[in-house]
Short mmCIF file of C-alpha atoms in Angstrom, two decimals:
data_model
loop_
_atom_site.label_atom_id
_atom_site.label_comp_id
_atom_site.label_asym_id
_atom_site.label_seq_id
_atom_site.Cartn_x
_atom_site.Cartn_y
_atom_site.Cartn_z
CA MET A 1 -7.20 -63.81 -46.54
CA GLY A 2 -7.39 -61.17 -49.27
CA ILE A 3 -10.52 -59.76 -47.63
CA ILE A 4 -8.75 -59.03 -44.36
CA THR A 5 -5.92 -57.26 -46.14
CA SER A 6 -8.31 -55.08 -48.14
CA VAL A 7 -10.37 -54.27 -45.03
CA SER A 8 -7.10 -53.07 -43.49
CA THR A 9 -6.44 -50.81 -46.46
CA TRP A 10 -9.98 -49.47 -46.88
CA LEU A 11 -11.04 -48.99 -43.26
CA ILE A 12 -9.17 -45.79 -42.46
CA PRO A 13 -9.84 -43.82 -45.70
CA CYS A 14 -13.53 -44.77 -45.56
CA PHE A 15 -13.75 -43.72 -41.93
CA ILE A 16 -12.20 -40.32 -42.74
CA LEU A 17 -14.63 -39.91 -45.64
CA PHE A 18 -17.56 -40.69 -43.36
CA VAL A 19 -16.38 -38.29 -40.64
CA LEU A 20 -15.87 -35.43 -43.08
CA ILE A 21 -19.23 -35.92 -44.78
CA VAL A 22 -21.14 -36.03 -41.47
CA ALA A 23 -19.24 -33.02 -40.08
CA THR A 24 -19.75 -30.93 -43.22
CA TRP A 25 -23.43 -31.90 -43.28
CA LYS A 26 -23.71 -30.62 -39.70
CA ARG A 27 -21.91 -27.38 -40.77
CA LEU A 28 -19.02 -27.85 -38.32
CA PRO A 29 -15.74 -25.91 -38.76
CA THR A 30 -13.89 -29.07 -39.86
CA TYR A 31 -10.49 -27.55 -40.51
CA GLU A 32 -10.42 -25.63 -37.24
CA LEU A 33 -11.44 -28.73 -35.29
CA PHE A 34 -8.74 -30.71 -37.07
CA VAL A 35 -6.08 -28.23 -36.03
CA GLU A 36 -7.36 -28.12 -32.47
CA GLY A 37 -7.24 -31.92 -32.16
CA GLY A 38 -3.89 -32.11 -33.93
CA LYS A 39 -2.24 -30.01 -31.24
CA GLU A 40 -2.83 -32.88 -28.81
CA GLY A 41 -0.92 -35.16 -31.17
CA VAL A 42 2.21 -33.05 -30.83
CA LYS A 43 1.97 -33.23 -27.04
CA MET A 44 1.41 -36.98 -27.18
CA ALA A 45 4.47 -37.65 -29.33
CA PHE A 46 6.68 -35.61 -27.01
CA SER A 47 5.31 -37.30 -23.91
CA LEU A 48 6.20 -40.69 -25.43
CA LEU A 49 9.78 -39.60 -26.14
CA PRO A 50 11.45 -40.33 -22.76
CA PHE A 51 9.67 -43.70 -22.49
CA LEU A 52 10.85 -44.75 -25.92
CA VAL A 53 14.43 -43.60 -25.32
CA GLY A 54 14.61 -45.46 -21.99
CA MET A 55 13.19 -48.70 -23.28
CA ILE A 56 14.90 -48.81 -26.65
CA VAL A 57 18.31 -48.13 -25.10
CA ALA A 58 17.85 -50.86 -22.47
CA ILE A 59 16.82 -53.48 -25.05
CA SER A 60 19.60 -52.39 -27.38
CA ILE A 61 22.13 -53.00 -24.60
CA LEU A 62 20.67 -56.44 -24.04
CA ARG A 63 20.72 -57.22 -27.75
CA SER A 64 24.14 -55.82 -28.68
CA SER A 65 25.84 -57.57 -25.74
CA GLY A 66 24.65 -60.88 -27.14
CA ALA A 67 22.67 -61.72 -23.99
CA LEU A 68 19.28 -61.55 -25.71
CA GLU A 69 20.40 -63.92 -28.45
CA ALA A 70 21.81 -66.34 -25.88
CA PHE A 71 18.51 -66.27 -23.99
CA ILE A 72 16.46 -66.79 -27.15
CA ASN A 73 18.69 -69.69 -28.24
CA LEU A 74 18.23 -71.23 -24.83
CA ILE A 75 14.42 -71.19 -24.88
CA SER A 76 13.80 -71.61 -28.59
CA PRO A 77 13.74 -75.45 -28.78
CA ILE A 78 10.71 -75.57 -26.44
CA LEU A 79 8.94 -72.60 -28.03
CA LEU A 80 9.50 -73.71 -31.61
CA PHE A 81 8.09 -77.09 -30.63
CA VAL A 82 4.73 -75.46 -29.80
CA GLY A 83 4.99 -73.00 -32.70
CA ILE A 84 5.80 -69.78 -30.83
CA PRO A 85 8.52 -67.61 -32.43
CA PRO A 86 11.11 -67.10 -29.62
CA GLU A 87 11.93 -63.53 -30.71
CA ILE A 88 8.49 -62.41 -29.52
CA ILE A 89 8.91 -63.64 -25.91
CA PRO A 90 10.39 -60.41 -24.43
CA LEU A 91 7.42 -58.43 -25.81
CA ALA A 92 4.89 -61.02 -24.59
CA ILE A 93 6.33 -60.79 -21.07
CA VAL A 94 6.33 -56.99 -20.90
CA ARG A 95 2.96 -56.32 -22.64
CA PRO A 96 0.71 -56.76 -19.56
CA ILE A 97 3.14 -54.86 -17.31
CA SER A 98 3.81 -51.58 -19.10
CA GLY A 99 2.33 -50.12 -22.26
CA THR A 100 5.14 -47.71 -23.04
CA ALA A 101 7.77 -50.36 -22.32
CA ALA A 102 5.98 -52.71 -24.71
CA LEU A 103 5.80 -49.94 -27.31
CA GLY A 104 9.57 -49.53 -27.00
CA MET A 105 10.06 -53.25 -27.48
CA THR A 106 7.71 -53.41 -30.45
CA THR A 107 9.71 -50.59 -32.02
CA GLU A 108 12.98 -52.36 -31.39
CA ILE A 109 11.65 -55.61 -32.88
CA ILE A 110 10.33 -53.78 -35.96
CA ASP A 111 13.68 -52.03 -36.32
CA ASN A 112 15.59 -55.30 -36.04
CA HIS A 113 13.43 -57.64 -38.10
CA GLY A 114 11.75 -55.15 -40.43
CA PRO A 115 8.10 -54.00 -40.30
CA ASP A 116 7.00 -56.43 -43.02
CA SER A 117 8.71 -59.51 -41.61
CA PHE A 118 6.59 -62.13 -39.86
CA ILE A 119 7.98 -61.13 -36.45
CA GLY A 120 7.40 -57.45 -37.26
CA LYS A 121 3.75 -58.07 -38.13
CA LEU A 122 3.29 -60.25 -35.07
CA ALA A 123 4.80 -57.62 -32.76
CA SER A 124 2.57 -54.94 -34.35
CA THR A 125 -0.56 -57.02 -33.84
CA MET A 126 0.37 -57.97 -30.29
CA GLN A 127 1.10 -54.36 -29.38
CA GLY A 128 -2.18 -53.14 -30.88
CA SER A 129 -4.54 -55.78 -29.60
CA THR A 130 -4.05 -55.98 -25.85
CA ASP A 131 -3.82 -53.31 -23.20
CA THR A 132 -1.68 -52.99 -20.10
CA THR A 133 -3.52 -54.80 -17.32
CA LEU A 134 -1.33 -53.62 -14.44
CA TYR A 135 -1.51 -49.98 -15.52
CA ILE A 136 -5.28 -50.03 -15.94
CA LEU A 137 -5.87 -51.72 -12.59
CA THR A 138 -3.51 -49.32 -10.80
CA ILE A 139 -4.99 -46.18 -12.37
CA TYR A 140 -8.66 -47.07 -12.12
CA PHE A 141 -8.69 -48.74 -8.71
CA GLY A 142 -6.24 -46.16 -7.35
CA ALA A 143 -8.34 -43.21 -8.55
CA VAL A 144 -11.44 -44.30 -6.63
CA GLY A 145 -9.69 -45.83 -3.62
CA ILE A 146 -10.50 -49.50 -4.10
CA LYS A 147 -8.25 -51.60 -1.88
CA LYS A 148 -9.56 -55.11 -2.43
CA MET A 149 -9.25 -55.96 -6.11
CA GLY A 150 -11.04 -59.30 -5.92
CA TYR A 151 -10.46 -61.47 -8.98
CA ALA A 152 -9.77 -58.44 -11.25
CA LEU A 153 -6.04 -59.15 -11.68
CA LYS A 154 -6.74 -62.79 -12.54
CA VAL A 155 -9.26 -61.79 -15.23
CA GLY A 156 -6.88 -59.22 -16.72
CA LEU A 157 -3.82 -61.46 -16.86
CA LEU A 158 -5.73 -64.48 -18.22
CA ALA A 159 -7.25 -62.28 -20.92
CA ASP A 160 -3.76 -61.00 -21.77
CA LEU A 161 -2.46 -64.55 -22.11
CA ILE A 162 -5.30 -65.42 -24.47
CA GLY A 163 -4.74 -62.20 -26.43
CA ILE A 164 -1.04 -62.97 -26.83
CA LEU A 165 -1.67 -66.55 -27.93
CA ALA A 166 -4.49 -65.40 -30.23
CA SER A 167 -2.22 -62.85 -31.93
CA ILE A 168 0.35 -65.59 -32.63
CA VAL A 169 -2.31 -67.91 -34.07
CA ILE A 170 -4.08 -65.22 -36.14
CA VAL A 171 -0.89 -63.72 -37.57
CA THR A 172 0.38 -67.20 -38.42
CA ILE A 173 -2.86 -68.04 -40.24
CA ILE A 174 -3.01 -64.77 -42.19
CA PHE A 175 0.63 -63.90 -42.87
CA GLY A 176 2.43 -67.17 -42.07
CA MET B 1 7.72 -54.12 -11.65
CA VAL B 2 8.63 -52.26 -14.81
CA ASN B 3 11.46 -50.60 -12.90
CA ILE B 4 12.99 -53.97 -12.09
CA ILE B 5 12.60 -55.29 -15.64
CA TRP B 6 14.08 -52.14 -17.13
CA SER B 7 17.11 -52.07 -14.84
CA LEU B 8 17.64 -55.82 -15.21
CA MET B 9 17.77 -55.58 -19.00
CA ALA B 10 20.54 -53.00 -18.89
CA VAL B 11 22.41 -54.69 -16.01
CA ILE B 12 22.31 -58.16 -17.60
CA GLY B 13 23.40 -56.69 -20.91
CA ILE B 14 26.38 -54.85 -19.46
CA VAL B 15 27.50 -57.76 -17.27
CA TYR B 16 27.14 -60.17 -20.20
CA ALA B 17 29.22 -57.80 -22.32
CA MET B 18 31.95 -57.75 -19.65
CA VAL B 19 32.16 -61.54 -19.66
CA ASN B 20 31.86 -62.04 -23.41
CA GLY B 21 33.94 -59.11 -24.59
CA THR B 22 31.17 -57.35 -26.47
CA MET B 23 31.57 -54.08 -24.55
CA GLU B 24 32.57 -52.21 -27.68
CA GLN B 25 29.26 -53.00 -29.43
CA VAL B 26 27.30 -52.13 -26.28
CA ASN B 27 29.03 -48.79 -25.94
CA LYS B 28 28.34 -47.99 -29.58
CA THR B 29 24.63 -48.96 -29.59
CA LEU B 30 24.06 -47.11 -26.33
CA PHE B 31 24.27 -43.74 -28.02
CA GLU B 32 23.03 -44.82 -31.43
CA SER B 33 19.82 -46.26 -30.03
CA ALA B 34 19.07 -43.19 -27.92
CA ASP B 35 19.47 -41.10 -31.02
CA GLU B 36 17.22 -43.42 -32.98
CA ALA B 37 14.51 -43.33 -30.30
CA VAL B 38 14.37 -39.52 -30.45
CA THR B 39 14.16 -39.52 -34.24
CA LEU B 40 11.37 -42.06 -33.99
CA SER B 41 9.34 -40.10 -31.41
CA ILE B 42 9.55 -36.96 -33.53
CA GLY B 43 8.52 -38.95 -36.58
CA LEU B 44 5.41 -40.16 -34.73
CA ILE B 45 4.10 -36.59 -34.63
CA SER B 46 2.84 -36.80 -38.24
CA ILE B 47 0.32 -39.61 -37.72
CA LEU B 48 -0.67 -38.63 -34.20
CA VAL B 49 -1.45 -35.06 -35.28
CA PHE B 50 -3.41 -36.25 -38.28
CA TRP B 51 -5.38 -38.92 -36.46
CA LEU B 52 -6.20 -36.87 -33.35
CA GLY B 53 -7.27 -34.05 -35.66
CA ILE B 54 -9.70 -36.33 -37.50
CA MET B 55 -10.94 -37.76 -34.22
CA LYS B 56 -11.70 -34.29 -32.89
CA ILE B 57 -13.97 -33.74 -35.89
CA ALA B 58 -15.54 -37.17 -35.35
CA GLU B 59 -16.19 -36.35 -31.72
CA LYS B 60 -17.83 -32.99 -32.44
CA ALA B 61 -19.83 -34.47 -35.31
CA GLY B 62 -21.42 -36.84 -32.81
CA ILE B 63 -19.98 -39.99 -34.36
CA LEU B 64 -18.68 -41.28 -31.04
CA SER B 65 -22.09 -40.79 -29.39
CA MET B 66 -23.73 -42.48 -32.41
CA LEU B 67 -21.57 -45.51 -31.69
CA ALA B 68 -22.37 -45.30 -28.00
CA LYS B 69 -26.07 -45.62 -28.90
CA ILE B 70 -25.38 -48.78 -30.90
CA PHE B 71 -23.48 -50.40 -28.04
CA ARG B 72 -25.88 -49.32 -25.31
CA PRO B 73 -28.13 -52.43 -25.22
CA LEU B 74 -25.06 -54.67 -25.16
CA ILE B 75 -23.47 -52.76 -22.29
CA ILE B 76 -26.67 -52.83 -20.24
CA LYS B 77 -26.67 -56.64 -20.60
CA LEU B 78 -23.00 -56.86 -19.60
CA PHE B 79 -23.56 -54.85 -16.41
CA PRO B 80 -26.65 -56.36 -14.77
CA GLU B 81 -25.94 -54.61 -11.46
CA ILE B 82 -26.16 -51.11 -12.94
CA PRO B 83 -29.66 -49.67 -13.59
CA ALA B 84 -30.14 -48.91 -17.31
CA ASP B 85 -30.60 -45.15 -16.76
CA HIS B 86 -27.71 -44.74 -14.31
CA PRO B 87 -24.95 -42.23 -15.32
CA ALA B 88 -22.33 -45.00 -14.96
CA ILE B 89 -23.61 -46.55 -18.21
CA GLY B 90 -22.98 -43.28 -20.08
CA TYR B 91 -19.40 -43.03 -18.84
CA ILE B 92 -18.71 -46.69 -19.60
CA LEU B 93 -19.95 -46.13 -23.18
CA SER B 94 -17.79 -43.02 -23.70
CA ASN B 95 -14.78 -44.87 -22.34
CA ILE B 96 -15.32 -47.81 -24.67
CA THR B 97 -15.90 -45.75 -27.82
CA ALA B 98 -12.82 -43.60 -27.09
CA ASN B 99 -10.77 -46.78 -26.64
CA LEU B 100 -12.05 -48.22 -29.91
CA PHE B 101 -10.51 -45.32 -31.79
CA GLY B 102 -7.22 -45.41 -29.96
CA LEU B 103 -7.95 -42.25 -27.96
CA GLY B 104 -6.36 -43.51 -24.77
CA ASN B 105 -6.03 -40.01 -23.28
CA ALA B 106 -9.74 -39.34 -23.68
CA ALA B 107 -10.71 -42.80 -22.49
CA THR B 108 -8.97 -42.68 -19.10
CA PRO B 109 -10.87 -39.71 -17.55
CA MET B 110 -14.18 -41.23 -18.71
CA GLY B 111 -13.13 -44.57 -17.22
CA ILE B 112 -12.33 -42.97 -13.88
CA LYS B 113 -15.72 -41.23 -13.85
CA ALA B 114 -17.37 -44.59 -14.58
CA MET B 115 -15.48 -46.13 -11.65
CA GLU B 116 -16.61 -43.30 -9.34
CA GLN B 117 -20.22 -43.92 -10.29
CA MET B 118 -19.86 -47.66 -9.76
CA LYS B 119 -18.31 -47.02 -6.36
CA LYS B 120 -21.34 -44.91 -5.42
CA LEU B 121 -23.52 -47.88 -6.36
CA SER B 122 -21.57 -50.42 -4.31
CA GLY B 123 -20.55 -48.10 -1.47
CA SER B 124 -17.53 -50.12 -0.32
CA ASP B 125 -13.77 -50.22 -0.90
CA LYS B 126 -14.03 -53.68 -2.41
CA ALA B 127 -14.06 -54.11 -6.17
CA SER B 128 -17.65 -54.71 -7.28
CA ARG B 129 -18.71 -57.13 -9.98
CA SER B 130 -19.41 -54.29 -12.44
CA MET B 131 -16.01 -52.72 -11.81
CA ILE B 132 -14.22 -55.95 -12.62
CA THR B 133 -16.27 -56.46 -15.79
CA PHE B 134 -15.42 -52.90 -16.81
CA LEU B 135 -11.71 -53.39 -16.21
CA ALA B 136 -11.79 -56.74 -18.01
CA LEU B 137 -13.14 -54.92 -21.08
CA ASN B 138 -10.45 -52.27 -20.79
CA THR B 139 -7.50 -54.60 -20.29
CA SER B 140 -8.45 -56.76 -23.24
CA GLY B 141 -7.58 -53.99 -25.67
CA LEU B 142 -10.67 -52.69 -27.52
CA THR B 143 -8.82 -51.21 -30.47
CA ILE B 144 -10.03 -50.86 -34.04
CA ILE B 145 -7.28 -48.63 -35.32
CA PRO B 146 -3.87 -49.00 -33.64
CA THR B 147 -2.60 -45.53 -34.55
CA THR B 148 0.76 -45.59 -32.79
CA VAL B 149 1.71 -48.97 -34.23
CA ILE B 150 0.82 -47.78 -37.74
CA ALA B 151 2.97 -44.68 -37.18
CA ILE B 152 5.95 -46.77 -36.09
CA ARG B 153 5.57 -49.08 -39.09
CA MET B 154 5.60 -46.03 -41.35
CA GLN B 155 8.78 -44.76 -39.70
CA TYR B 156 10.51 -48.01 -40.59
CA ASN B 157 9.38 -47.83 -44.23
CA SER B 158 6.81 -50.60 -44.17
CA ALA B 159 5.43 -51.46 -47.62
CA SER B 160 1.97 -51.55 -46.03
CA PRO B 161 1.80 -49.90 -42.59
CA THR B 162 -1.94 -50.58 -42.16
CA GLU B 163 -1.68 -54.25 -43.11
CA ILE B 164 -1.91 -55.26 -39.45
CA VAL B 165 -5.28 -53.54 -38.83
CA GLY B 166 -7.20 -56.68 -39.82
CA THR B 167 -5.23 -59.03 -37.59
CA THR B 168 -5.41 -56.52 -34.73
CA ILE B 169 -9.21 -56.33 -34.96
CA ILE B 170 -9.61 -60.13 -35.01
CA THR B 171 -7.22 -60.58 -32.08
CA THR B 172 -8.90 -57.83 -30.05
CA PHE B 173 -12.27 -59.42 -30.71
CA ILE B 174 -11.04 -62.81 -29.48
CA SER B 175 -9.38 -61.40 -26.37
CA THR B 176 -12.39 -59.23 -25.48
CA ILE B 177 -14.81 -62.16 -25.77
CA SER B 178 -12.43 -64.28 -23.68
CA ALA B 179 -12.10 -61.54 -21.06
CA ILE B 180 -15.89 -61.37 -20.70
CA MET B 181 -16.15 -65.15 -20.44
CA ILE B 182 -13.34 -65.40 -17.86
CA ASP B 183 -14.94 -62.55 -15.91
CA ARG B 184 -18.31 -64.32 -15.87
CA PHE B 185 -16.73 -67.65 -14.95
CA LEU B 186 -14.75 -66.22 -12.02
CA TYR B 187 -17.77 -64.24 -10.82
CA TYR B 188 -20.03 -67.29 -10.68
CA ARG B 189 -17.27 -69.33 -9.08
CA SER B 190 -16.89 -66.72 -6.33
CA VAL B 191 -20.66 -66.78 -5.78
CA TRP B 192 -20.78 -70.59 -5.52
CA ARG B 193 -17.98 -70.63 -2.99
CA LYS B 194 -19.90 -68.43 -0.55
#
């Protein structure tokens, strides 16, 4: 398990090293390119803002009223029996439906349980490792005018289910 | 769908608070959490600027197209209906490499171009086999470095924000392989039924 943790720590610095060496070798204006790309990051953070506010407020209402806890207590005997942490269920439900909504939930879970808690790590992995099926199907099929989706939705949702279960199993094995 | 879920969360919360007398807490968190969400979004700027800056250099240095070359044979095998020299393959490769590095904004236009090319090949308004395979790949994640998640973990003072990179890669790998297998299975099943 130590290997996976050190890959996590080494991957990004080594990638940056590689990029900078190749770019300098090719005599590219590295700093100017960095600044140019960075400007998109500012835009991206601001475009996420309304989504995060909307989602985090809605979940906070649900949590502070006590309704979320009541719901989790209700379903937890079944989930704990099969080894699924009940706190992750709201995120697992929303993940295939909306990416920004799921990001809001992940944030709320990390805020509530701490980024280094088991649930925090699980939410982080789940958020990072699957993409929003409904969004992708709507955007891509919509853009080219495909009306009959065939078995596309089935493939996407089944893959999401496997991704969600896989993240629970993998995080349990490595951090559990 | 997300509209219903979003409204329901707030409605259930407020109604539950009415019944259980927790309205005071709800009223308090309402404004606190909005404030927190704004602070968080602004805090995300640091990582997003840094990472997108590095990725711009990577793109211009040809590292993304280097990767595309490595994946090319694999992609040609995955899309048997697309001729190997067809432009659709190029767009599919750019979409996948952009996704791998968490460049969602760059991946989407490439993905749409790939879909346009695939539609030209099939010439109907029904989803073709290649389109579904392509979307299966996209919906299963394809992330190596989950930038936004790392940024959020940093904002909440994680002792090791990048600790989840390893588990994310393993999980993505599993879900991508499963997506391809499910896609193949459902395709052959639809052929047998005809």
